[in-house]
């Protein structure tokens, strides 16, 4: 080794810096991004020559063509293309990874990879959601170059794409790995330099994408924003089928919602509030202290048991038993809990919760996802004709293990391709100075915030009892799946994440706003009487937003994260 060479000196300097960081326990700080202006748009269609990539079009989108909460999105460049065009040996169909990029004229030097929801299969507008419902801003408006993709299959190929092994892997993680270097090259061609900093964000399956990227592509992303993450998606989908079967014990072949009717859901929500609302210091309809509520509320004790017919002011013994099985969650073939418990939260009275529990679990959502994408081998075509029958016939002990199975054709199980490897660690991300912000609505009907809180506990344990120097979790009381519910669900988690990554200022609290009457995008789930201007702090778990005892009860400033 030549000690005089600049490369060696640099390497030695970096090693000394890393050693110093290790000594003090500090993590490396990533430098801030710097912006510039768009240099090319239409020319990108011919100028960008990348392997396995077709740029179908590149064109200027005038200001105001798109808007967010009435604010016009400024002029930007829309690049549309596809990668890895191929024909499947399994089903003979043509597959590709379709994508779009939206490149702002005034660029902030950052790349935002947008993860989309559900089973993917469509290229959502690359706007870059920043968290919660009724957004007033997005990453594109903030000057990020944003990428969105269909994760390797089209809407027409839903849900049978899961019978193609490569399409499974693309949906799980491989499309992200393929798209990332392409997006960096397009940005370089458009602005004259590659992005200084890269972010990955999304909610639901998009939150899963974000966490998978944080594990598999830790070197590529500096900031991870994972909302209501389905990081155990195959397990959650199986738990959905199990839940449908429990509801059917009372609903029979009828509407599953009849087993737990709207007035009964409101009754349980009201009893949860009676026990838990004031635990955070203020009876305001919001249960911030979800951990204390777990022991404070007891379904058996706190909800009256019907002595006669169900009239909406009681639950039958059979209903209580059914709900206990669902909120506890099923065990798997190994005798351990297959997925997770769910917390009782007032948000279970909201329509989104009901939609996941009573509709998605028996229609062309959870059953077909399990049948074609998550189980190995996949089911034969035909499940879409009667997904409810598939859900009812699914035996958790007999069929559940298929989400861990692989064979000669499907060489990775769905728990392998869908979930982040080393999910309790993320050490590679941490060591290079990248940061992760996770949020989760407590009244999510499909992905349990208990699962996410338990994961965060294990992450803390991996990192000596404290992971808050690189990963923070924010529970959102009352919020359903990514938005809605009796909650303050309007918040921007991306701006605090950038502050943390690039300026070393970790988010101590994030202010969320309720969308009451008079709000531009009102939330229909809010109880009457909630002002549009109600704000609450979202707090890094396990701290809880507690009322200070004297301030304005509608304002976040009157709450402390303790
Ligand atoms: Ca409260």
XYZ file of C-alpha atoms and ligand atoms in Angstrom:
563
model
C 0.000 0.000 0.000
C 1.402 3.404 -0.993
C 0.680 5.699 1.943
C 1.326 8.804 -0.176
C -1.425 8.158 -2.741
C -4.469 10.435 -2.424
C -6.792 7.402 -2.560
C -5.015 5.774 0.359
C -5.018 9.020 2.341
C -8.739 9.373 1.702
C -9.357 5.769 2.697
C -7.263 6.237 5.851
C -9.187 9.423 6.676
C -12.489 7.661 6.199
C -11.324 4.765 8.364
C -10.241 7.198 11.128
C -13.605 8.977 10.907
C -15.476 5.684 11.147
C -13.303 4.640 14.083
C -14.046 7.958 15.809
C -17.761 7.429 15.177
C -17.563 3.938 16.636
C -15.759 5.293 19.707
C -18.291 8.005 20.465
C -21.279 5.957 19.349
C -22.163 8.648 16.815
C -23.269 7.656 13.358
C -21.906 9.262 10.187
C -23.836 12.336 9.026
C -24.775 12.469 5.364
C -24.241 15.807 3.633
C -27.171 17.926 2.524
C -28.415 17.787 -1.061
C -28.041 20.832 -3.312
C -30.477 21.673 -6.083
C -30.193 22.728 -9.678
C -32.443 23.275 -12.694
C -33.737 20.881 -15.303
C -31.430 20.917 -18.348
C -33.281 18.527 -20.670
C -36.701 16.989 -21.048
C -37.922 15.996 -24.563
C -34.333 15.086 -25.521
C -34.264 12.473 -22.764
C -36.324 10.134 -24.947
C -33.426 9.837 -27.374
C -30.484 10.813 -25.193
C -30.949 8.209 -22.465
C -29.545 4.886 -23.650
C -29.702 2.359 -20.893
C -29.608 -1.418 -21.005
C -32.969 -3.198 -20.988
C -34.721 0.181 -20.941
C -37.226 1.764 -23.325
C -37.990 5.450 -22.815
C -41.385 5.693 -24.515
C -41.852 9.420 -24.036
C -40.453 12.487 -22.328
C -42.567 15.630 -22.353
C -43.142 18.824 -20.427
C -46.225 18.882 -18.198
C -47.526 22.457 -17.851
C -47.988 24.001 -14.417
C -51.395 23.278 -12.933
C -52.029 20.064 -14.892
C -51.808 18.302 -11.547
C -52.663 19.749 -8.167
C -52.485 18.780 -4.523
C -55.233 20.161 -2.244
C -55.852 22.968 -4.739
C -52.185 23.935 -5.087
C -50.974 23.629 -8.692
C -47.944 21.396 -9.266
C -45.361 23.492 -11.143
C -44.180 22.654 -14.636
C -42.173 19.449 -14.755
C -40.919 16.759 -17.123
C -42.758 13.448 -17.357
C -40.657 10.483 -18.477
C -42.521 7.263 -19.256
C -40.811 3.957 -19.951
C -40.379 0.285 -19.256
C -37.560 -2.101 -18.377
C -36.773 -5.798 -18.781
C -39.341 -6.619 -21.461
C -39.646 -10.406 -21.567
C -41.999 -13.262 -22.317
C -42.874 -15.612 -19.474
C -42.019 -19.280 -19.928
C -44.840 -20.123 -17.516
C -47.827 -18.267 -18.952
C -46.500 -17.039 -22.333
C -47.416 -13.445 -21.495
C -45.335 -10.331 -22.121
C -44.060 -8.721 -18.932
C -42.107 -5.524 -18.266
C -41.446 -3.136 -15.397
C -43.457 -0.045 -16.327
C -42.488 3.258 -14.768
C -42.847 7.017 -14.867
C -40.603 9.745 -13.507
C -41.658 13.300 -12.772
C -38.734 15.707 -12.849
C -39.325 19.211 -11.457
C -37.848 22.251 -13.209
C -36.461 23.482 -9.887
C -34.900 20.357 -8.445
C -33.818 20.017 -4.812
C -31.081 17.490 -5.629
C -33.035 14.546 -4.226
C -34.579 11.369 -5.619
C -37.810 9.924 -4.197
C -38.742 6.354 -5.062
C -42.469 5.983 -4.502
C -43.712 2.554 -3.408
C -47.313 1.858 -4.400
C -50.040 -0.135 -2.694
C -51.902 -3.406 -2.950
C -50.702 -5.917 -5.503
C -49.173 -3.094 -7.605
C -49.859 -3.524 -11.337
C -50.390 0.125 -12.163
C -48.103 3.139 -12.481
C -49.596 5.629 -10.039
C -48.741 9.274 -10.672
C -45.218 9.858 -9.371
C -46.129 12.557 -6.859
C -44.363 11.193 -3.779
C -46.872 10.935 -0.903
C -45.472 12.187 2.398
C -47.815 10.487 4.883
C -51.424 10.222 6.066
C -54.591 11.489 4.399
C -55.695 14.700 2.688
C -52.165 15.705 1.897
C -51.371 19.369 1.396
C -47.974 18.666 -0.114
C -45.995 15.913 -1.807
C -42.421 15.178 -2.762
C -42.825 16.507 -6.321
C -44.158 19.822 -5.018
C -41.183 19.930 -2.645
C -38.767 19.618 -5.582
C -37.888 15.916 -5.515
C -37.446 13.903 -8.740
C -40.028 11.158 -8.221
C -40.213 7.625 -9.634
C -43.292 5.376 -9.622
C -43.614 1.881 -11.095
C -46.027 -1.006 -11.572
C -43.478 -3.381 -9.940
C -43.303 -5.601 -13.013
C -46.855 -6.418 -14.144
C -49.898 -4.638 -15.517
C -53.433 -4.313 -14.159
C -54.520 -6.787 -16.825
C -52.141 -9.340 -15.303
C -53.669 -9.017 -11.830
C -53.647 -11.314 -9.929
C -52.406 -14.187 -12.120
C -48.977 -12.561 -12.499
C -48.140 -14.486 -9.337
C -47.960 -17.660 -11.407
C -44.860 -16.237 -13.154
C -41.823 -16.724 -10.855
C -39.948 -13.622 -12.051
C -43.078 -11.453 -11.720
C -43.304 -12.612 -8.096
C -39.713 -11.540 -7.437
C -40.182 -8.216 -9.250
C -43.233 -7.471 -7.116
C -41.384 -8.516 -3.953
C -38.113 -6.649 -4.440
C -36.386 -7.117 -7.806
C -38.186 -4.313 -9.690
C -36.801 -1.835 -7.149
C -33.273 -3.153 -7.660
C -33.687 -2.882 -11.446
C -35.231 0.596 -11.441
C -32.891 2.348 -9.004
C -29.746 2.629 -11.210
C -31.928 3.564 -14.211
C -33.603 6.368 -12.254
C -30.235 7.706 -11.143
C -29.023 7.731 -14.776
C -32.166 9.525 -16.010
C -31.721 12.138 -13.273
C -28.084 12.589 -14.287
C -29.093 13.091 -17.909
C -31.836 15.532 -16.933
C -29.935 17.675 -14.435
C -26.253 17.072 -15.174
C -25.651 15.246 -11.909
C -26.893 12.186 -10.058
C -29.067 12.766 -6.986
C -27.151 13.811 -3.870
C -29.620 12.020 -1.600
C -32.169 9.264 -2.256
C -35.378 8.525 -0.383
C -37.881 5.680 -0.528
C -41.425 6.114 0.715
C -44.853 4.575 0.615
C -47.740 3.252 2.668
C -49.232 -0.242 3.012
C -47.507 -2.421 0.392
C -45.568 0.775 -0.388
C -44.381 0.814 3.228
C -43.326 -2.794 2.745
C -41.415 -1.792 -0.406
C -39.686 0.931 1.634
C -38.602 -1.478 4.384
C -37.476 -4.078 1.845
C -35.380 -1.403 0.104
C -33.927 -0.428 3.492
C -32.697 -3.980 3.924
C -31.834 -5.200 0.420
C -30.659 -1.887 -1.069
C -29.295 -0.157 2.017
C -26.458 1.386 -0.004
C -28.893 3.066 -2.419
C -31.240 4.896 -0.060
C -30.494 7.506 2.595
C -33.982 7.990 4.005
C -36.802 5.467 4.366
C -40.430 6.491 4.977
C -42.596 3.426 5.701
C -46.306 3.946 6.424
C -48.564 1.168 7.802
C -45.966 -1.240 6.449
C -47.059 -4.715 5.382
C -43.608 -6.086 6.134
C -45.228 -9.469 6.943
C -47.698 -9.238 4.094
C -48.172 -12.978 3.352
C -48.821 -13.656 7.051
C -51.247 -10.726 7.298
C -53.123 -11.999 4.239
C -53.493 -15.456 5.790
C -54.723 -13.807 9.020
C -57.322 -11.997 6.893
C -58.671 -15.326 5.595
C -58.742 -16.657 9.155
C -60.635 -13.541 10.271
C -63.207 -13.978 7.491
C -63.795 -17.539 8.666
C -64.420 -16.326 12.228
C -66.896 -13.648 11.067
C -68.608 -16.335 8.991
C -69.244 -18.429 12.115
C -71.978 -15.875 12.830
C -72.675 -14.414 9.377
C -72.909 -17.742 7.554
C -73.106 -17.128 3.812
C -74.418 -13.611 4.385
C -72.689 -10.233 4.658
C -69.744 -10.692 7.044
C -70.498 -7.247 8.512
C -73.694 -8.668 10.002
C -71.551 -10.533 12.547
C -70.333 -7.253 14.053
C -72.790 -4.566 13.018
C -72.029 -0.823 12.811
C -73.870 0.024 16.068
C -71.979 -2.806 17.798
C -68.661 -1.511 16.487
C -69.572 1.946 17.773
C -70.461 0.372 21.141
C -67.037 -1.289 21.451
C -65.323 1.947 20.343
C -67.230 3.857 23.013
C -66.264 1.321 25.711
C -62.596 1.534 24.624
C -62.803 5.320 24.976
C -64.438 4.991 28.398
C -61.482 2.944 29.657
C -58.572 4.440 27.730
C -59.234 7.953 26.425
C -58.245 9.786 29.626
C -55.106 7.678 30.207
C -53.153 10.306 28.201
C -54.427 13.113 30.419
C -57.332 14.316 28.259
C -60.673 12.794 27.288
C -60.662 14.055 23.696
C -61.847 10.958 21.838
C -58.262 9.891 21.055
C -56.435 7.051 22.786
C -52.778 8.023 22.666
C -51.603 5.605 25.346
C -52.145 2.444 23.335
C -49.823 0.379 25.523
C -51.722 1.185 28.739
C -55.020 0.642 26.907
C -54.032 -2.919 26.156
C -54.483 -3.824 29.832
C -57.041 -1.139 30.731
C -59.648 -2.370 28.249
C -61.150 -5.823 28.595
C -63.748 -6.852 26.015
C -65.331 -9.453 28.270
C -65.653 -7.132 31.253
C -66.212 -3.728 29.654
C -68.835 -4.515 27.014
C -72.250 -5.719 28.270
C -73.163 -9.273 27.295
C -76.583 -9.638 25.688
C -79.074 -11.588 27.758
C -81.617 -11.498 24.920
C -81.426 -10.591 21.229
C -78.657 -8.368 19.843
C -79.948 -4.802 20.027
C -76.747 -2.789 19.547
C -76.119 -2.056 23.223
C -74.498 -5.403 23.999
C -72.509 -8.204 22.351
C -73.530 -11.844 22.464
C -71.168 -14.308 24.116
C -70.517 -15.804 20.684
C -69.565 -12.367 19.308
C -67.133 -11.778 22.150
C -65.534 -15.145 21.562
C -65.302 -14.434 17.810
C -63.734 -11.002 18.335
C -61.264 -12.389 20.867
C -60.086 -14.986 18.333
C -59.672 -12.307 15.635
C -57.943 -9.714 17.827
C -55.660 -12.392 19.308
C -54.841 -13.814 15.875
C -54.347 -17.413 14.770
C -51.468 -19.718 15.581
C -49.527 -21.292 12.745
C -48.617 -24.922 12.156
C -45.622 -24.556 14.520
C -47.915 -23.571 17.401
C -46.577 -20.011 17.503
C -48.647 -16.981 16.587
C -48.871 -16.905 12.795
C -49.186 -13.136 12.396
C -50.057 -10.765 15.230
C -52.637 -9.520 17.688
C -54.585 -6.345 16.858
C -55.135 -3.503 19.350
C -58.627 -2.323 20.316
C -58.905 1.308 19.209
C -61.921 3.589 18.675
C -61.102 3.557 14.934
C -62.635 0.090 14.541
C -66.009 1.837 14.109
C -64.812 3.530 10.899
C -65.681 2.272 7.409
C -62.126 1.534 6.265
C -61.642 -0.938 9.112
C -64.897 -2.670 8.144
C -63.955 -2.723 4.474
C -60.707 -4.591 5.173
C -62.270 -7.034 7.604
C -65.549 -7.795 5.855
C -64.887 -7.140 2.148
C -61.190 -7.416 1.235
C -60.903 -10.701 3.113
C -63.381 -12.502 0.812
C -63.171 -10.608 -2.501
C -60.477 -10.358 -5.147
C -57.928 -8.971 -2.715
C -56.627 -11.185 0.116
C -57.845 -14.568 -1.210
C -56.340 -14.112 -4.686
C -53.133 -12.638 -3.262
C -52.681 -15.779 -1.165
C -53.809 -18.112 -3.963
C -51.598 -16.794 -6.749
C -48.795 -14.712 -5.254
C -48.066 -15.930 -1.723
C -48.576 -19.673 -1.717
C -46.219 -22.147 -3.373
C -47.259 -23.692 -5.613
C -49.864 -21.130 -6.714
C -53.491 -22.177 -7.119
C -54.868 -23.091 -10.535
C -56.728 -20.244 -12.303
C -60.362 -19.927 -11.251
C -60.104 -18.553 -7.715
C -61.215 -15.104 -8.905
C -64.618 -16.581 -9.798
C -65.319 -17.382 -6.136
C -62.682 -15.869 -3.831
C -64.984 -16.284 -0.820
C -64.991 -20.056 -1.295
C -61.162 -20.030 -1.364
C -61.072 -17.963 1.845
C -63.485 -20.298 3.631
C -61.682 -23.475 2.522
C -58.218 -22.201 3.499
C -56.984 -24.195 6.485
C -54.413 -22.129 8.383
C -52.626 -25.191 9.774
C -52.667 -27.182 6.523
C -52.306 -24.379 3.956
C -50.578 -21.649 5.979
C -47.140 -23.304 5.587
C -47.388 -22.712 1.804
C -46.255 -19.102 2.346
C -42.930 -20.533 3.559
C -42.670 -23.140 0.779
C -40.582 -23.137 -2.377
C -40.080 -25.598 -5.210
C -38.076 -26.040 -8.422
C -40.084 -23.350 -10.242
C -40.689 -20.943 -7.366
C -37.263 -20.910 -5.763
C -38.038 -18.279 -3.136
C -40.980 -18.482 -0.738
C -43.262 -15.469 -0.463
C -42.023 -14.828 3.073
C -38.557 -14.590 1.468
C -39.370 -12.369 -1.496
C -41.985 -10.168 0.205
C -40.358 -9.407 3.552
C -37.178 -7.488 4.415
C -34.223 -9.821 5.078
C -32.795 -9.286 8.576
C -35.862 -7.252 9.494
C -34.753 -6.911 13.118
C -31.395 -5.415 12.197
C -31.085 -2.869 9.319
C -27.470 -2.473 10.518
C -26.104 -1.695 7.039
C -28.532 1.205 6.716
C -27.654 2.488 10.173
C -23.876 2.274 9.773
C -23.802 4.495 6.696
C -25.849 7.225 8.346
C -29.205 6.567 6.676
C -32.433 6.978 8.665
C -35.823 5.305 8.795
C -39.165 6.782 9.853
C -42.115 4.417 10.247
C -45.703 5.367 11.042
C -48.705 3.117 11.610
C -52.410 3.818 12.203
C -53.525 2.005 15.369
C -56.940 1.140 13.865
C -55.527 -0.463 10.700
C -57.844 -3.323 9.695
C -55.253 -5.359 7.802
C -51.696 -4.693 9.028
C -51.514 -4.625 12.803
C -49.689 -1.816 14.603
C -48.989 -4.461 17.283
C -46.822 -6.257 14.713
C -44.955 -3.044 13.903
C -44.521 -2.120 17.596
C -43.225 -5.646 18.336
C -40.792 -5.343 15.421
C -39.554 -2.008 16.763
C -39.004 -3.613 20.166
C -36.844 -6.296 18.554
C -34.966 -3.646 16.544
C -34.240 -1.803 19.799
C -32.962 -5.045 21.339
C -30.689 -5.708 18.334
C -29.101 -2.292 18.791
C -28.354 -2.513 22.493
C -31.805 -1.382 23.629
C -31.987 1.808 21.575
C -32.510 2.130 17.824
C -33.790 5.715 17.986
C -30.519 7.085 16.582
C -31.475 5.707 13.148
C -35.075 4.412 13.207
C -38.202 5.871 14.798
C -41.778 4.606 14.902
C -44.809 6.903 15.200
C -48.152 5.322 16.069
C -51.167 7.301 14.859
C -54.091 6.787 17.269
C -57.466 6.216 15.605
C -56.052 6.132 12.090
C -57.112 3.311 9.777
C -55.070 1.879 6.919
C -52.808 4.807 5.886
C -55.523 7.454 6.476
C -58.972 8.110 7.905
C -60.527 7.039 11.169
C -61.144 9.337 14.170
C -57.611 10.694 13.994
C -55.303 13.562 13.211
C -54.161 11.930 9.969
C -52.727 14.838 8.026
C -48.972 15.064 8.434
C -45.765 15.420 6.455
C -43.208 12.831 7.585
C -40.851 13.448 4.654
C -39.663 16.921 5.701
C -38.615 15.734 9.205
C -36.921 12.700 7.626
C -34.834 14.971 5.368
C -33.958 17.129 8.408
C -32.747 14.019 10.189
C -30.777 12.531 7.287
C -29.145 15.711 6.032
C -28.976 17.996 9.069
C -28.720 15.483 11.885
C -31.894 16.665 13.620
C -33.989 13.631 14.634
C -37.789 14.024 14.729
C -38.758 14.479 18.409
C -42.421 14.969 17.439
C -44.379 15.420 14.211
C -47.448 17.642 14.248
C -50.552 16.029 12.718
C -53.774 17.819 11.894
C -57.327 16.516 11.988
C -59.407 17.163 8.875
C -62.601 18.445 10.482
C -65.441 20.533 9.045
C -64.140 23.331 6.858
C -60.942 21.481 5.942
C -60.230 21.351 2.159
C -60.235 17.523 2.303
C -62.574 16.698 5.206
C -62.365 13.336 6.970
C -65.871 11.846 7.194
C -64.822 9.579 10.079
C -64.344 12.427 12.551
C -66.911 12.667 15.346
C -69.058 15.814 15.287
C -67.531 18.687 17.144
C -63.913 18.143 16.147
C -62.607 21.498 14.917
C -60.799 21.553 11.580
C -57.783 23.001 13.312
C -57.257 20.242 15.896
C -53.582 19.340 15.973
C -51.772 16.626 17.903
C -48.134 15.606 18.139
C -47.226 12.163 16.845
C -44.596 10.829 19.228
C -41.638 8.472 18.766
C -42.686 5.110 20.189
C -42.824 4.197 23.011
C -43.394 7.808 24.134
C -46.999 9.031 24.153
C -48.641 12.424 23.517
C -49.781 13.546 26.986
C -51.837 16.651 27.735
C -50.001 19.215 29.847
C -53.109 19.824 31.942
C -53.638 23.509 31.173
C -53.109 24.457 27.510
C -55.586 24.776 24.639
C -56.965 21.264 24.222
C -57.118 21.622 20.427
C -53.441 22.457 19.947
C -50.424 20.171 19.669
C -48.392 22.638 21.763
C -50.428 21.566 24.803
C -49.113 18.002 24.554
C -45.740 16.538 25.477
C -44.212 13.331 24.145
C -43.545 11.343 27.313
Ca -57.194 11.075 25.021
